[in-house]
Amino acid sequence: TVEFESPVYKGMSVSDEIRSKFSKAWGVELSDAPGRTIAEMFHDNPTRRNRVMYIMGENPVISDPHADHVRECLEEMDFIVVQDIFLTETAQYADVVLPAASFAEKDGTFINTERRVQRIRRAVKPRGDSKPDWEILQLLAQRFNLNWNYSSPKEVWDEVRKLTPHYFRGMSYERLEKEGLQWPCPSEDHPGTPILHKGKFARGIGQFSTVEYRPLAAEAVDEDYPFILTTGRKLYQYHTRTMTGKTDGLNYLLSEELMEISPRDAQALELTAGDMVKVTSRRGSLETKMQITDRVPPGVVCMSFHFGESAVNVLTDPAVCNMSVVSGLKVSAVRIEKA
């Protein structure tokens, strides 16, 4: 293993030295202002919301909290571009849809959650006018008179290796053809780093921080909203079903949303398995089928966010944690009624 300390981030900001390095390499001046999170883009003060959006491979109409508000924001924007492989619920709000290629239609590299960089290889040609993402972005850059002249994904990857050598310099295409490697991999003879922190902390000693627990007062249960709704995923579908929703075998296994509720709560509400229920939060309501299960404790119900027909994020709370700037998708107060 190697001692690891990010050469880019000091706390949460990019250093002037690193910013200068990338500015010089790309021939552009880079802003020192922090970027905005997705939550801020949609749920910030109206005067600071985005007026233009370029959305790649994302479906916020289904995946983001307070979905009705997200739709309102998209309707009010001046211009929206969506780059995706299907006409998603979000793409239907776009002024321009750019047809991207799927994973099986392009070459390149893929970095997964365990830091492993792997080669992906095109199995079939892109259909119709669709193109790999890098080609679409390069064509747009050239229309803006920017000097983007990559000839292949390999050239893009070689630039990544050059500009972030501590992580990727040792990961040539030649090495990746044989096996995936885990960053950091700073040289051609480095084996990669299966375990990032081993034996000791990168800074020498551990940094202990205390965080005070503060409940989300706005989402406390009460007489009107006595249940906590939490959201998650199901095995047979993936995210907003952009791809899995078009797969007959997976739809056979799971074709609709089933809200999970405990036996005790189902009995109290006089519900039986398969009943349609109306779920209402402080932001909206929806109807869905339910199932009785011991997987959730009394007082809690659970839904996935896969199905647009019963889009659970109509209900969820967009309020963000001050530290992580992530919305409280897992805690929303709701009431349950038989539909």
Tab-separated table of C-alpha atoms in Angstrom:
chain	number	residue	atom	x	y	z
A	1	THR	CA	0.000	0.000	0.000
A	2	VAL	CA	0.998	3.675	-0.270
A	3	GLU	CA	0.428	6.606	2.023
A	4	PHE	CA	-2.461	8.540	0.556
A	5	GLU	CA	-3.234	12.204	0.833
A	6	SER	CA	-5.216	13.993	-1.824
A	7	PRO	CA	-2.988	16.353	-3.825
A	8	VAL	CA	-6.043	18.322	-4.953
A	9	TYR	CA	-8.344	18.995	-2.024
A	10	LYS	CA	-7.414	20.845	1.150
A	11	GLY	CA	-10.561	20.586	3.189
A	12	MET	CA	-13.271	21.193	0.592
A	13	SER	CA	-11.597	23.791	-1.665
A	14	VAL	CA	-9.182	23.466	-4.576
A	15	SER	CA	-5.823	25.117	-3.964
A	16	ASP	CA	-4.612	28.001	-6.146
A	17	GLU	CA	-1.658	25.870	-7.229
A	18	ILE	CA	-3.861	23.085	-8.562
A	19	ARG	CA	-6.300	25.529	-10.174
A	20	SER	CA	-3.395	27.196	-11.972
A	21	LYS	CA	-2.142	23.826	-13.194
A	22	PHE	CA	-5.459	22.920	-14.816
A	23	SER	CA	-5.983	26.441	-16.189
A	24	LYS	CA	-2.644	26.257	-17.959
A	25	ALA	CA	-3.310	22.771	-19.345
A	26	TRP	CA	-6.732	23.683	-20.702
A	27	GLY	CA	-6.014	27.267	-21.728
A	28	VAL	CA	-8.934	28.719	-19.769
A	29	GLU	CA	-9.374	30.691	-16.569
A	30	LEU	CA	-11.044	28.616	-13.846
A	31	SER	CA	-13.311	30.204	-11.257
A	32	ASP	CA	-12.364	29.975	-7.593
A	33	ALA	CA	-16.045	29.946	-6.574
A	34	PRO	CA	-17.310	26.619	-5.164
A	35	GLY	CA	-19.626	24.659	-7.413
A	36	ARG	CA	-23.285	24.137	-6.574
A	37	THR	CA	-24.885	20.899	-5.491
A	38	ILE	CA	-27.963	19.455	-7.179
A	39	ALA	CA	-30.032	20.391	-4.126
A	40	GLU	CA	-28.915	24.008	-4.425
A	41	MET	CA	-29.631	24.111	-8.154
A	42	PHE	CA	-33.299	23.278	-7.631
A	43	HIS	CA	-34.095	24.363	-4.089
A	44	ASP	CA	-32.043	27.519	-3.581
A	45	ASN	CA	-33.483	31.015	-3.303
A	46	PRO	CA	-35.431	31.676	-6.556
A	47	THR	CA	-33.091	34.528	-7.481
A	48	ARG	CA	-30.104	32.130	-7.410
A	49	ARG	CA	-31.608	29.153	-9.217
A	50	ASN	CA	-30.111	27.973	-12.475
A	51	ARG	CA	-31.661	29.386	-15.637
A	52	VAL	CA	-29.921	26.931	-17.971
A	53	MET	CA	-29.151	23.240	-17.402
A	54	TYR	CA	-27.161	20.609	-19.281
A	55	ILE	CA	-28.156	17.228	-17.816
A	56	MET	CA	-26.199	14.078	-18.671
A	57	GLY	CA	-27.380	10.610	-17.670
A	58	GLU	CA	-29.496	11.892	-14.786
A	59	ASN	CA	-33.249	11.853	-14.211
A	60	PRO	CA	-33.964	14.402	-11.436
A	61	VAL	CA	-37.699	14.496	-12.150
A	62	ILE	CA	-37.839	11.042	-10.547
A	63	SER	CA	-34.697	10.877	-8.392
A	64	ASP	CA	-34.642	14.267	-6.629
A	65	PRO	CA	-36.668	15.257	-3.536
A	66	HIS	CA	-39.867	17.322	-3.735
A	67	ALA	CA	-40.328	16.222	-7.352
A	68	ASP	CA	-43.249	18.564	-8.059
A	69	HIS	CA	-40.979	21.496	-7.242
A	70	VAL	CA	-38.259	20.086	-9.515
A	71	ARG	CA	-40.768	19.989	-12.376
A	72	GLU	CA	-41.761	23.597	-11.696
A	73	CYS	CA	-38.103	24.663	-11.825
A	74	LEU	CA	-37.555	22.866	-15.129
A	75	GLU	CA	-40.664	24.473	-16.617
A	76	GLU	CA	-39.381	27.931	-15.638
A	77	MET	CA	-35.849	27.518	-17.025
A	78	ASP	CA	-34.757	29.367	-20.138
A	79	PHE	CA	-32.993	26.450	-21.812
A	80	ILE	CA	-32.461	22.756	-21.035
A	81	VAL	CA	-30.244	20.210	-22.784
A	82	VAL	CA	-30.505	16.522	-21.870
A	83	GLN	CA	-27.932	13.997	-23.062
A	84	ASP	CA	-29.148	10.440	-22.505
A	85	ILE	CA	-29.805	7.107	-24.171
A	86	PHE	CA	-33.599	7.203	-23.687
A	87	LEU	CA	-36.263	9.912	-23.581
A	88	THR	CA	-36.528	9.979	-19.784
A	89	GLU	CA	-39.106	11.863	-17.728
A	90	THR	CA	-36.535	14.662	-17.414
A	91	ALA	CA	-35.709	14.650	-21.137
A	92	GLN	CA	-39.349	15.459	-21.858
A	93	TYR	CA	-38.707	18.931	-20.382
A	94	ALA	CA	-35.667	19.543	-22.606
A	95	ASP	CA	-35.399	22.030	-25.455
A	96	VAL	CA	-32.707	19.823	-27.020
A	97	VAL	CA	-32.097	16.095	-26.509
A	98	LEU	CA	-28.689	14.764	-27.553
A	99	PRO	CA	-28.657	10.985	-28.191
A	100	ALA	CA	-25.865	9.329	-26.222
A	101	ALA	CA	-24.433	5.846	-26.719
A	102	SER	CA	-24.973	3.089	-24.177
A	103	PHE	CA	-22.221	1.253	-22.298
A	104	ALA	CA	-22.173	-1.487	-24.964
A	105	GLU	CA	-21.710	1.035	-27.777
A	106	LYS	CA	-18.560	2.820	-26.638
A	107	ASP	CA	-14.927	2.362	-25.664
A	108	GLY	CA	-13.141	3.875	-22.706
A	109	THR	CA	-12.566	3.371	-19.011
A	110	PHE	CA	-14.857	2.937	-16.031
A	111	ILE	CA	-14.021	3.764	-12.413
A	112	ASN	CA	-16.122	1.973	-9.806
A	113	THR	CA	-16.756	2.548	-6.115
A	114	GLU	CA	-13.775	0.470	-5.000
A	115	ARG	CA	-11.492	2.841	-6.994
A	116	ARG	CA	-10.890	0.245	-9.704
A	117	VAL	CA	-10.259	1.542	-13.229
A	118	GLN	CA	-11.306	-0.934	-15.926
A	119	ARG	CA	-11.427	-0.898	-19.698
A	120	ILE	CA	-14.771	-1.027	-21.439
A	121	ARG	CA	-14.866	-2.141	-25.061
A	122	ARG	CA	-17.507	-1.465	-27.677
A	123	ALA	CA	-19.590	-4.531	-28.512
A	124	VAL	CA	-21.865	-2.975	-31.164
A	125	LYS	CA	-21.966	0.263	-33.151
A	126	PRO	CA	-24.069	3.138	-31.764
A	127	ARG	CA	-27.597	3.176	-33.170
A	128	GLY	CA	-28.789	5.931	-35.462
A	129	ASP	CA	-27.285	9.343	-34.679
A	130	SER	CA	-26.223	8.448	-31.139
A	131	LYS	CA	-22.617	9.058	-30.131
A	132	PRO	CA	-20.372	8.427	-27.115
A	133	ASP	CA	-20.479	11.231	-24.550
A	134	TRP	CA	-16.930	12.436	-25.259
A	135	GLU	CA	-17.698	12.861	-28.962
A	136	ILE	CA	-20.861	14.863	-28.259
A	137	LEU	CA	-19.019	17.156	-25.842
A	138	GLN	CA	-16.146	17.623	-28.265
A	139	LEU	CA	-18.486	18.535	-31.134
A	140	LEU	CA	-20.153	21.125	-28.895
A	141	ALA	CA	-16.791	22.504	-27.784
A	142	GLN	CA	-15.717	22.902	-31.392
A	143	ARG	CA	-18.941	24.820	-32.137
A	144	PHE	CA	-17.855	27.190	-29.351
A	145	ASN	CA	-14.449	27.557	-31.038
A	146	LEU	CA	-12.656	25.647	-28.295
A	147	ASN	CA	-9.554	23.691	-29.156
A	148	TRP	CA	-10.813	20.190	-28.379
A	149	ASN	CA	-9.246	17.722	-30.787
A	150	TYR	CA	-9.195	14.328	-29.111
A	151	SER	CA	-9.112	11.412	-31.524
A	152	SER	CA	-10.077	8.646	-29.103
A	153	PRO	CA	-11.032	7.847	-25.496
A	154	LYS	CA	-7.400	6.846	-24.980
A	155	GLU	CA	-6.292	10.437	-25.605
A	156	VAL	CA	-8.797	11.662	-23.028
A	157	TRP	CA	-7.525	9.113	-20.511
A	158	ASP	CA	-3.905	10.040	-21.180
A	159	GLU	CA	-4.775	13.641	-20.275
A	160	VAL	CA	-6.343	12.415	-17.025
A	161	ARG	CA	-3.138	10.506	-16.253
A	162	LYS	CA	-0.995	13.543	-17.010
A	163	LEU	CA	-2.998	16.006	-14.905
A	164	THR	CA	-3.641	13.713	-11.926
A	165	PRO	CA	-0.429	11.664	-11.802
A	166	HIS	CA	-0.673	10.741	-8.125
A	167	TYR	CA	-3.849	8.814	-8.871
A	168	PHE	CA	-3.551	7.541	-12.425
A	169	ARG	CA	-0.123	8.030	-14.025
A	170	GLY	CA	0.693	4.316	-13.811
A	171	MET	CA	-2.563	3.222	-15.460
A	172	SER	CA	-1.729	3.069	-19.150
A	173	TYR	CA	-4.165	1.521	-21.616
A	174	GLU	CA	-1.603	-1.243	-22.121
A	175	ARG	CA	-1.812	-2.201	-18.437
A	176	LEU	CA	-5.573	-1.802	-18.273
A	177	GLU	CA	-6.021	-4.146	-21.235
A	178	LYS	CA	-4.801	-6.945	-18.976
A	179	GLU	CA	-6.458	-6.069	-15.668
A	180	GLY	CA	-8.220	-3.386	-13.690
A	181	LEU	CA	-6.118	-1.305	-11.304
A	182	GLN	CA	-7.098	0.605	-8.172
A	183	TRP	CA	-5.925	4.162	-7.620
A	184	PRO	CA	-3.644	5.614	-6.456
A	185	CYS	CA	-1.250	4.117	-8.991
A	186	PRO	CA	1.474	6.756	-9.445
A	187	SER	CA	3.916	4.862	-11.697
A	188	GLU	CA	4.050	2.180	-14.378
A	189	ASP	CA	5.640	-0.299	-11.966
A	190	HIS	CA	3.157	0.387	-9.141
A	191	PRO	CA	0.678	-2.469	-8.489
A	192	GLY	CA	-2.226	-0.210	-7.557
A	193	THR	CA	-3.741	0.196	-4.086
A	194	PRO	CA	-6.327	-2.422	-3.061
A	195	ILE	CA	-6.480	-1.010	0.507
A	196	LEU	CA	-6.358	2.773	0.685
A	197	HIS	CA	-5.534	3.227	4.377
A	198	LYS	CA	-3.586	0.372	5.962
A	199	GLY	CA	-1.873	0.357	9.352
A	200	LYS	CA	-2.077	4.101	9.951
A	201	PHE	CA	-3.832	7.249	8.871
A	202	ALA	CA	-2.427	9.300	6.000
A	203	ARG	CA	-2.010	12.320	8.297
A	204	GLY	CA	-0.159	10.263	10.921
A	205	ILE	CA	-2.869	10.223	13.585
A	206	GLY	CA	-6.616	9.997	13.359
A	207	GLN	CA	-8.676	13.171	13.367
A	208	PHE	CA	-11.588	12.858	15.771
A	209	SER	CA	-14.548	15.180	15.276
A	210	THR	CA	-17.726	15.294	17.330
A	211	VAL	CA	-21.044	16.075	15.691
A	212	GLU	CA	-24.101	17.007	17.687
A	213	TYR	CA	-27.253	15.091	16.777
A	214	ARG	CA	-29.999	17.450	15.704
A	215	PRO	CA	-33.346	15.904	14.717
A	216	LEU	CA	-35.142	17.273	11.670
A	217	ALA	CA	-37.782	19.254	13.511
A	218	ALA	CA	-39.623	20.108	10.303
A	219	GLU	CA	-40.162	16.393	9.641
A	220	ALA	CA	-41.193	15.319	13.114
A	221	VAL	CA	-44.230	13.056	13.170
A	222	ASP	CA	-47.465	14.467	14.576
A	223	GLU	CA	-51.179	13.674	14.584
A	224	ASP	CA	-51.547	14.594	10.917
A	225	TYR	CA	-48.412	12.770	9.741
A	226	PRO	CA	-47.826	9.896	12.188
A	227	PHE	CA	-45.484	7.718	10.085
A	228	ILE	CA	-41.878	8.115	8.981
A	229	LEU	CA	-41.339	7.347	5.288
A	230	THR	CA	-37.894	6.143	4.299
A	231	THR	CA	-36.808	5.390	0.736
A	232	GLY	CA	-34.483	2.855	-0.796
A	233	ARG	CA	-33.930	0.448	-3.661
A	234	LYS	CA	-35.227	-2.956	-4.763
A	235	LEU	CA	-33.082	-5.781	-6.102
A	236	TYR	CA	-34.741	-6.150	-9.500
A	237	GLN	CA	-34.801	-2.490	-10.605
A	238	TYR	CA	-32.126	0.194	-10.773
A	239	HIS	CA	-32.488	3.867	-9.890
A	240	THR	CA	-35.196	5.465	-12.090
A	241	ARG	CA	-35.553	2.439	-14.430
A	242	THR	CA	-34.182	4.290	-17.457
A	243	MET	CA	-32.721	0.952	-18.613
A	244	THR	CA	-34.118	-1.743	-16.315
A	245	GLY	CA	-37.658	-0.523	-16.965
A	246	LYS	CA	-37.215	-1.621	-20.585
A	247	THR	CA	-36.086	-5.124	-19.617
A	248	ASP	CA	-38.954	-7.630	-19.747
A	249	GLY	CA	-37.314	-10.151	-17.428
A	250	LEU	CA	-36.777	-7.605	-14.658
A	251	ASN	CA	-40.258	-6.158	-15.072
A	252	TYR	CA	-41.645	-9.680	-14.720
A	253	LEU	CA	-39.893	-9.928	-11.350
A	254	LEU	CA	-40.920	-6.430	-10.183
A	255	SER	CA	-43.277	-4.327	-12.272
A	256	GLU	CA	-44.775	-1.908	-9.752
A	257	GLU	CA	-44.111	-0.177	-6.461
A	258	LEU	CA	-45.100	-1.899	-3.224
A	259	MET	CA	-44.996	0.238	-0.087
A	260	GLU	CA	-43.731	-1.801	2.870
A	261	ILE	CA	-45.579	-1.537	6.180
A	262	SER	CA	-45.338	-3.510	9.426
A	263	PRO	CA	-48.012	-6.077	10.400
A	264	ARG	CA	-48.981	-4.041	13.471
A	265	ASP	CA	-49.522	-0.828	11.507
A	266	ALA	CA	-51.383	-2.654	8.737
A	267	GLN	CA	-53.740	-4.147	11.312
A	268	ALA	CA	-54.324	-0.767	12.958
A	269	LEU	CA	-55.195	0.752	9.570
A	270	GLU	CA	-57.308	-2.290	8.589
A	271	LEU	CA	-55.163	-2.951	5.521
A	272	THR	CA	-54.606	-6.271	3.781
A	273	ALA	CA	-51.760	-7.220	1.440
A	274	GLY	CA	-52.179	-5.738	-2.034
A	275	ASP	CA	-54.475	-2.888	-0.969
A	276	MET	CA	-54.062	0.473	-2.651
A	277	VAL	CA	-53.112	3.199	-0.192
A	278	LYS	CA	-52.823	6.968	-0.369
A	279	VAL	CA	-49.572	8.302	1.071
A	280	THR	CA	-49.492	12.022	1.913
A	281	SER	CA	-46.648	14.224	3.141
A	282	ARG	CA	-46.378	17.958	3.728
A	283	ARG	CA	-45.440	18.335	0.042
A	284	GLY	CA	-47.734	16.038	-1.900
A	285	SER	CA	-49.487	12.700	-2.158
A	286	LEU	CA	-49.547	9.542	-4.270
A	287	GLU	CA	-51.306	6.201	-4.495
A	288	THR	CA	-49.515	2.861	-4.460
A	289	LYS	CA	-49.990	-0.785	-3.599
A	290	MET	CA	-48.708	-1.999	-0.245
A	291	GLN	CA	-47.255	-5.154	1.219
A	292	ILE	CA	-47.052	-6.291	4.825
A	293	THR	CA	-43.572	-7.199	6.012
A	294	ASP	CA	-41.413	-7.549	9.106
A	295	ARG	CA	-38.612	-5.701	7.280
A	296	VAL	CA	-39.806	-2.346	8.617
A	297	PRO	CA	-40.531	-1.499	12.275
A	298	PRO	CA	-43.857	-0.095	13.461
A	299	GLY	CA	-44.183	3.611	12.720
A	300	VAL	CA	-42.053	3.376	9.568
A	301	VAL	CA	-43.013	2.721	5.936
A	302	CYS	CA	-40.607	2.202	3.060
A	303	MET	CA	-40.805	2.814	-0.689
A	304	SER	CA	-38.307	2.671	-3.534
A	305	PHE	CA	-37.820	5.593	-5.932
A	306	HIS	CA	-37.769	3.393	-9.061
A	307	PHE	CA	-41.284	3.859	-10.394
A	308	GLY	CA	-42.396	7.102	-12.011
A	309	GLU	CA	-46.036	6.004	-11.798
A	310	SER	CA	-45.834	6.260	-8.006
A	311	ALA	CA	-42.903	8.649	-7.725
A	312	VAL	CA	-42.034	8.632	-4.037
A	313	ASN	CA	-39.970	11.805	-4.323
A	314	VAL	CA	-43.186	13.761	-4.680
A	315	LEU	CA	-43.301	13.214	-0.910
A	316	THR	CA	-39.707	13.625	0.238
A	317	ASP	CA	-38.137	16.549	2.067
A	318	PRO	CA	-35.687	18.769	0.102
A	319	ALA	CA	-34.142	20.285	3.259
A	320	VAL	CA	-30.393	19.660	3.286
A	321	CYS	CA	-27.843	18.826	5.951
A	322	ASN	CA	-25.587	21.843	6.501
A	323	MET	CA	-22.471	19.659	6.519
A	324	SER	CA	-23.071	17.301	3.586
A	325	VAL	CA	-25.531	19.481	1.598
A	326	VAL	CA	-27.535	16.290	0.985
A	327	SER	CA	-31.320	16.210	1.190
A	328	GLY	CA	-33.120	14.253	3.903
A	329	LEU	CA	-34.555	11.628	1.581
A	330	LYS	CA	-34.663	9.000	4.316
A	331	VAL	CA	-36.884	10.870	6.774
A	332	SER	CA	-40.246	12.285	5.684
A	333	ALA	CA	-43.353	12.432	7.856
A	334	VAL	CA	-46.434	10.953	6.133
A	335	ARG	CA	-49.925	9.658	6.777
A	336	ILE	CA	-51.358	6.475	5.294
A	337	GLU	CA	-54.977	5.992	4.215
A	338	LYS	CA	-56.755	3.273	2.304
A	339	ALA	CA	-57.313	4.542	-1.236
